[in-house]
Amino acid sequence: MTTAYRIAVLAGDGIGPEITEVTLNVLRAIAPRFNLDFEFVPALIGGCAIDAVGEPLPAATLETCRQSDAVLLAAIGGTKWDTLPRPLRPETGLLKLRAGLGLFANLRPAKILPQLINASSLKPEVVAGVDLMVVRELTGGIYFGQPRGIFTTESGDARGVNTMAYTAAEVDRIGRVAFETARKRQRKLCSVDKANVLEVSQLWRDRLTALSAEYPDVELTHLYVDNAAMQLVRSPKQFDTIVTGNLFGDILSDIAAMLTGSIGMLPSASLGASGPAVFEPVHGSAPDIAGQDKANPLAMVLSAAMMLRYGLNQPAAATAIEQATLAVLEQGYRTSDLMTEGCILVGCQAMGEQLIAQLTL
Ligand code: IPM
Ligand code: MG
């Protein structure tokens, strides 16, 4: 029996199309082995959508995503679109996709692979064994709070405003995802806030503390965000699962990513209460290397593995992709972002071919 899936594919901008091509080829290669049948439906988002139809998230794209089993997204953005008014920027398309699909929970794992330990900018003894998960709230907080805008004061001065706000219900639902995630890991959850200064953080902390009564098997701790940033580079091994709001999560997940040496290795999943989830690399569109066959496709390939595991409930196929990735690294193949002495430098396409060779052994 073959299981058929409809996957919305949003290749986006910059290196997006090249890493997408590799990822789809990897999925095509494993499909027969696990009796899967993928229908890939391409759709526009970001700068390419602005160029084609004048808006970063066309209604047709959101509809395609809603009618799919999962969404695979590469990356969006580029300097070409940076000076457009905010509603027309590529980033706005991504934020609208998150809001439109109700993707309030963003899971960003950061795991050190022994093969890549020398690619980290931190000392090997500091990062060896790091295996953590950032659970970032994705549809609330200062990214979406009202009021927002640039206003004029009575004295005629310009005043930029954003609002960091969370309701108890919003904190509880991301809190539950975080406790459940920690439960499947080492049962340690660290909640990150700025409760020493911000009321919104005090509410966050109070709700997390209250929720922890329902999860007695998970150890809950709290850190202020400045301390958390410091601890992440000082001794990252203390962390298992981290839960935090939208803005703090944006920043801390980049730090966590860099512990592993290359942001080019890290996948992510954005989940809602129901409906299709979005799987995408943590990295951006890297316009500086776009179209040169230099991009590292592994974060997107690993995002496809997350899609199989968390979105389509096909854990065996997910594991096959993850193992192939490790095997290829073990054999010494590296894209330029990961290159160290003694390894074999390959481009984006060749990395894909090595992965497929592994998967079809
Ligand atoms: C991310 C990105 C986005 C964010 C941008 C591109 C809007 O930095 O996914 O982390 O800030 O959420
Ligand atoms: Mg970010």
Coordinates of C-alpha atoms and ligand atoms in Angstrom, one line a residue:
M1 CA 0.0 0.0 0.0
T2 CA 1.4 3.4 -1.0
T3 CA 0.6 6.5 1.0
A4 CA 0.1 9.6 -1.0
Y5 CA 1.0 13.1 0.2
R6 CA 0.5 16.5 -1.3
I7 CA 3.3 18.8 -0.4
A8 CA 3.3 22.5 -1.0
V9 CA 6.8 23.6 -2.1
L10 CA 7.8 27.2 -1.5
A11 CA 11.2 27.6 -3.0
G12 CA 11.4 31.3 -2.4
D13 CA 14.4 33.5 -3.1
G14 CA 18.2 33.4 -3.3
I15 CA 19.6 29.9 -2.7
G16 CA 16.0 28.7 -2.1
P17 CA 15.5 27.1 -5.6
E18 CA 18.8 25.2 -5.6
I19 CA 18.4 23.7 -2.1
T20 CA 14.7 22.9 -2.9
E21 CA 15.8 20.9 -6.0
V22 CA 18.2 18.8 -4.0
T23 CA 15.6 18.2 -1.2
L24 CA 12.9 17.1 -3.6
N25 CA 15.3 14.7 -5.3
V26 CA 16.1 13.2 -1.9
L27 CA 12.4 12.8 -1.2
R28 CA 11.8 11.2 -4.6
A29 CA 14.7 8.8 -3.9
I30 CA 13.4 7.5 -0.6
A31 CA 9.7 7.4 -1.7
P32 CA 9.6 3.9 -3.2
R33 CA 11.6 2.4 -0.3
F34 CA 8.9 3.5 2.2
N35 CA 5.9 3.2 -0.1
L36 CA 5.4 6.9 -0.3
D37 CA 4.1 8.9 -3.1
F38 CA 4.7 12.7 -3.1
E39 CA 2.9 15.2 -5.2
F40 CA 4.9 18.4 -5.0
V41 CA 2.9 21.6 -5.6
P42 CA 5.0 24.7 -6.2
A43 CA 3.8 28.1 -5.0
L44 CA 5.2 31.6 -4.7
I45 CA 6.3 33.4 -1.6
G46 CA 8.7 36.3 -0.8
G47 CA 10.6 38.3 -3.4
C48 CA 9.7 36.0 -6.3
A49 CA 6.0 36.4 -5.5
I50 CA 6.5 40.2 -5.3
D51 CA 8.1 40.2 -8.7
A52 CA 5.5 37.9 -10.2
V53 CA 2.2 39.1 -8.7
G54 CA 3.0 42.2 -6.6
E55 CA 2.6 40.7 -3.1
P56 CA 4.8 38.5 -0.9
L57 CA 2.1 36.0 0.1
P58 CA -0.5 35.6 -2.8
A59 CA -3.9 34.2 -1.7
A60 CA -3.3 31.3 -4.0
T61 CA -0.2 30.3 -2.1
L62 CA -2.0 30.3 1.2
E63 CA -4.8 28.2 -0.4
T64 CA -2.3 25.7 -1.8
C65 CA -0.7 25.4 1.6
R66 CA -4.1 24.9 3.3
Q67 CA -4.9 22.1 0.9
S68 CA -1.6 20.2 1.5
D69 CA -0.5 17.7 4.0
A70 CA 2.6 19.7 4.8
V71 CA 4.5 22.8 3.5
L72 CA 8.2 22.7 2.6
L73 CA 9.7 26.2 2.5
A74 CA 13.3 27.1 1.5
A75 CA 14.1 30.8 2.2
I76 CA 12.9 34.2 1.3
G77 CA 14.3 37.7 1.0
G78 CA 17.1 39.6 -0.7
T79 CA 18.5 43.2 -0.8
K80 CA 16.5 43.8 -4.0
W81 CA 13.3 44.0 -1.9
D82 CA 14.7 45.5 1.3
T83 CA 13.6 49.1 0.6
L84 CA 9.9 48.3 -0.3
P85 CA 7.2 49.4 2.1
R86 CA 6.9 46.9 5.0
P87 CA 3.6 45.3 3.7
L88 CA 5.4 44.4 0.5
R89 CA 8.6 43.0 1.9
P90 CA 9.3 39.2 1.6
E91 CA 9.5 38.9 5.4
T92 CA 5.9 40.1 5.6
G93 CA 4.9 37.1 3.4
L94 CA 6.6 34.7 5.8
L95 CA 4.9 36.3 8.9
K96 CA 1.5 36.2 7.0
L97 CA 2.0 32.5 6.3
R98 CA 2.7 31.8 9.9
A99 CA -0.3 33.8 11.0
G100 CA -2.5 32.4 8.2
L101 CA -1.8 28.8 9.1
G102 CA -1.9 29.5 12.8
L103 CA 1.6 28.2 13.3
F104 CA 2.2 29.2 16.9
A105 CA 4.9 26.7 17.8
N106 CA 8.3 26.8 16.2
L107 CA 10.7 23.9 17.0
R108 CA 14.3 24.6 16.3
P109 CA 16.7 21.8 17.3
A110 CA 20.4 22.4 17.6
K111 CA 22.5 19.3 17.9
I112 CA 26.3 19.0 17.5
L113 CA 27.4 16.4 15.1
P114 CA 30.7 14.9 16.1
Q115 CA 31.7 15.1 12.4
L116 CA 31.3 18.9 12.4
I117 CA 32.7 19.7 15.9
N118 CA 35.6 21.7 14.4
A119 CA 33.2 23.9 12.4
S120 CA 31.9 25.5 15.6
S121 CA 33.5 28.8 16.6
L122 CA 33.5 27.6 20.2
K123 CA 36.0 25.2 21.7
P124 CA 35.2 21.5 21.1
E125 CA 35.0 20.8 24.8
V126 CA 32.3 23.5 25.2
V127 CA 30.1 22.2 22.4
A128 CA 30.7 18.5 22.4
G129 CA 27.4 16.7 23.2
V130 CA 25.2 19.8 22.8
D131 CA 21.6 18.6 21.9
L132 CA 19.0 21.2 22.6
M133 CA 15.6 22.3 21.3
V134 CA 14.3 25.9 21.2
V135 CA 10.5 26.1 21.3
R136 CA 9.7 29.6 20.1
E137 CA 6.3 31.1 20.2
L138 CA 5.7 32.3 16.6
T139 CA 2.4 34.1 16.1
G140 CA 2.3 36.5 19.1
G141 CA 4.5 38.8 21.2
I142 CA 6.1 41.9 19.8
Y143 CA 6.0 40.6 16.2
F144 CA 2.2 40.9 16.1
G145 CA 1.2 43.1 19.1
Q146 CA -0.9 46.2 18.6
P147 CA -0.5 49.2 18.5
R148 CA 2.4 49.2 16.1
G149 CA 3.6 51.8 13.7
I150 CA 5.6 55.1 13.4
F151 CA 3.4 57.9 14.7
T152 CA 3.8 61.6 15.2
T153 CA 3.8 63.0 18.7
E154 CA 2.0 66.2 19.7
S155 CA 5.3 68.0 19.5
G156 CA 5.8 66.8 16.0
D157 CA 8.5 64.2 16.8
A158 CA 8.3 60.8 15.1
R159 CA 7.7 57.8 17.5
G160 CA 8.2 54.2 16.5
V161 CA 6.0 51.8 18.5
N162 CA 5.7 48.0 18.9
T163 CA 3.8 46.2 21.6
M164 CA 4.9 43.0 23.4
A165 CA 1.8 41.3 24.5
Y166 CA 0.8 37.7 25.4
T167 CA -2.5 36.4 26.7
A168 CA -2.5 33.7 29.3
A169 CA -4.1 31.4 26.7
E170 CA -1.3 32.1 24.2
V171 CA 1.3 31.3 26.9
D172 CA -0.4 28.1 27.9
R173 CA -0.7 26.7 24.5
I174 CA 3.0 27.2 23.7
G175 CA 3.8 26.1 27.2
R176 CA 2.0 22.8 26.6
V177 CA 3.9 22.2 23.4
A178 CA 7.2 22.9 25.2
F179 CA 6.4 20.5 28.2
E180 CA 5.3 17.8 25.7
T181 CA 8.5 18.3 23.7
A182 CA 10.7 18.2 26.8
R183 CA 8.9 15.0 27.8
K184 CA 10.1 13.3 24.7
R185 CA 13.6 14.5 25.4
Q186 CA 15.6 14.8 28.6
R187 CA 12.6 16.2 30.6
K188 CA 14.3 19.5 31.3
L189 CA 12.5 22.7 30.3
C190 CA 14.1 26.2 30.7
S191 CA 11.7 29.1 30.2
V192 CA 13.3 32.3 29.1
D193 CA 11.8 35.7 29.7
K194 CA 12.6 39.2 31.0
A195 CA 10.4 39.1 34.1
N196 CA 12.7 41.4 36.0
V197 CA 11.6 44.2 33.8
L198 CA 8.6 43.3 31.7
E199 CA 5.0 42.6 32.9
V200 CA 4.4 40.5 29.8
S201 CA 7.2 38.3 31.0
Q202 CA 5.9 38.1 34.5
L203 CA 2.6 36.7 33.2
W204 CA 4.6 34.3 31.0
R205 CA 6.6 33.1 34.0
D206 CA 3.5 32.7 36.2
R207 CA 1.7 30.7 33.6
L208 CA 4.7 28.4 33.0
T209 CA 5.0 27.8 36.7
A210 CA 1.3 27.0 37.0
L211 CA 1.4 24.6 34.0
S212 CA 4.4 22.7 35.5
A213 CA 2.0 21.2 38.1
E214 CA 0.5 19.2 35.2
Y215 CA 4.0 18.0 34.1
P216 CA 5.6 16.8 37.4
D217 CA 8.0 14.6 35.4
V218 CA 9.5 17.6 33.7
E219 CA 12.0 19.9 35.6
L220 CA 11.1 23.5 34.9
T221 CA 13.7 26.3 35.4
H222 CA 13.6 30.0 34.4
L223 CA 16.2 32.3 33.1
Y224 CA 16.3 36.0 32.1
V225 CA 17.0 36.3 28.4
D226 CA 20.3 38.2 28.9
N227 CA 21.6 35.4 31.1
A228 CA 20.2 32.8 28.8
A229 CA 22.2 34.3 25.9
M230 CA 25.3 34.2 28.0
Q231 CA 24.7 30.6 29.3
L232 CA 24.2 29.4 25.7
V233 CA 27.7 30.4 24.7
R234 CA 29.3 29.7 28.1
S235 CA 28.0 26.2 28.8
P236 CA 25.3 25.1 26.3
K237 CA 25.2 21.5 27.5
Q238 CA 23.1 22.6 30.5
F239 CA 20.1 23.0 28.1
D240 CA 17.7 20.4 26.9
T241 CA 14.5 22.2 25.9
I242 CA 14.1 26.0 25.9
V243 CA 10.7 27.7 25.6
T244 CA 10.5 31.4 24.9
G245 CA 8.5 34.2 23.2
N246 CA 8.7 35.3 19.6
L247 CA 11.5 37.9 19.7
F248 CA 13.7 36.2 22.3
G249 CA 13.3 32.9 20.4
D250 CA 14.3 34.6 17.2
I251 CA 17.6 35.7 18.8
L252 CA 18.4 32.7 20.9
S253 CA 17.7 30.3 18.1
D254 CA 20.4 32.0 16.0
I255 CA 22.9 31.7 18.9
A256 CA 21.9 28.0 19.4
A257 CA 22.3 27.4 15.6
M258 CA 25.8 28.9 15.6
L259 CA 26.9 26.5 18.4
T260 CA 26.7 23.8 15.8
G261 CA 29.2 25.5 13.5
S262 CA 26.9 26.2 10.6
I263 CA 23.5 27.7 10.5
G264 CA 23.4 25.8 7.2
M265 CA 22.7 22.5 9.0
L266 CA 19.6 23.4 11.0
P267 CA 16.0 22.5 10.2
S268 CA 12.9 23.8 11.9
A269 CA 9.2 22.9 12.2
S270 CA 6.4 25.4 12.7
L271 CA 3.2 23.7 14.0
G272 CA -0.3 24.9 14.6
A273 CA -3.2 23.3 16.6
S274 CA -4.4 21.6 13.5
G275 CA -3.7 21.7 9.7
P276 CA -0.5 21.5 7.7
A277 CA 2.8 22.5 9.4
V278 CA 5.6 24.3 7.7
F279 CA 9.1 22.9 7.6
E280 CA 12.0 25.1 6.7
P281 CA 15.7 25.7 7.3
V282 CA 16.6 28.2 10.0
H283 CA 19.0 30.0 7.6
G284 CA 18.1 32.7 5.2
S285 CA 18.2 33.1 1.4
A286 CA 22.0 33.9 1.2
P287 CA 21.7 36.1 -1.9
D288 CA 25.5 36.5 -1.9
I289 CA 26.0 32.9 -3.0
A290 CA 22.7 32.3 -4.8
G291 CA 22.9 30.5 -8.2
Q292 CA 26.6 29.5 -7.7
D293 CA 26.0 26.0 -6.6
K294 CA 27.7 26.8 -3.2
A295 CA 24.7 26.5 -0.9
N296 CA 24.5 23.8 1.8
P297 CA 21.3 21.9 1.2
L298 CA 21.5 19.9 4.4
A299 CA 19.3 22.2 6.6
M300 CA 16.5 21.9 4.1
V301 CA 17.0 18.2 3.6
L302 CA 16.9 17.8 7.4
S303 CA 13.7 19.9 7.4
A304 CA 12.2 17.4 5.0
A305 CA 13.2 14.7 7.5
M306 CA 11.4 16.8 10.2
M307 CA 8.4 16.9 7.9
L308 CA 8.4 13.2 7.6
R309 CA 8.6 12.7 11.4
Y310 CA 6.4 15.5 12.8
G311 CA 4.1 16.3 9.8
L312 CA 3.5 13.0 8.1
N313 CA 4.2 10.5 10.8
Q314 CA 6.8 8.6 8.8
P315 CA 9.6 8.3 11.3
A316 CA 11.4 5.5 9.5
A317 CA 11.8 7.6 6.4
A318 CA 12.9 10.5 8.5
T319 CA 15.6 8.4 10.2
A320 CA 16.8 7.2 6.8
I321 CA 17.4 10.8 5.6
E322 CA 19.1 11.7 8.9
Q323 CA 21.4 8.7 8.7
A324 CA 22.3 9.4 5.1
T325 CA 23.2 12.9 6.0
L326 CA 25.5 11.7 8.8
A327 CA 27.0 9.1 6.4
V328 CA 27.8 11.7 3.8
L329 CA 29.5 13.9 6.4
E330 CA 31.3 10.9 7.8
Q331 CA 32.8 10.3 4.3
G332 CA 34.2 13.8 4.4
Y333 CA 31.9 15.7 2.0
R334 CA 31.5 19.3 2.9
T335 CA 29.9 22.4 1.3
S336 CA 32.1 25.5 1.7
D337 CA 30.3 26.7 4.9
L338 CA 31.5 23.5 6.6
M339 CA 34.8 23.0 5.0
T340 CA 37.8 22.1 7.2
E341 CA 41.2 20.7 6.3
G342 CA 41.2 17.2 4.9
C343 CA 37.6 17.2 3.8
I344 CA 36.2 17.0 0.3
L345 CA 34.7 20.3 -1.0
V346 CA 31.4 19.8 -2.9
G347 CA 28.7 22.0 -4.3
C348 CA 25.0 22.0 -3.5
Q349 CA 24.2 19.5 -6.3
A350 CA 27.0 17.2 -5.7
M351 CA 26.0 17.1 -2.0
G352 CA 22.6 16.0 -3.1
E353 CA 24.0 13.3 -5.4
Q354 CA 26.0 11.9 -2.5
L355 CA 22.9 11.8 -0.3
I356 CA 21.0 10.0 -3.0
A357 CA 23.8 7.5 -3.5
Q358 CA 23.6 6.8 0.3
L359 CA 19.9 6.4 0.3
T360 CA 19.8 4.1 -2.7
L361 CA 22.7 1.8 -1.7
Ligands
IPM1 C1 13.4 33.6 11.4 C2 13.6 34.9 10.6 C3 12.3 35.6 10.5 C4 11.9 36.0 11.9 C5 12.3 36.9 9.6 C6 12.9 36.5 8.2 C7 11.0 37.5 9.5 O1 14.6 35.6 11.2 O2 12.6 32.8 11.0 O3 14.0 33.5 12.5 O4 12.3 37.0 12.5 O5 11.1 35.3 12.5
MG2 MG 15.6 34.7 12.9

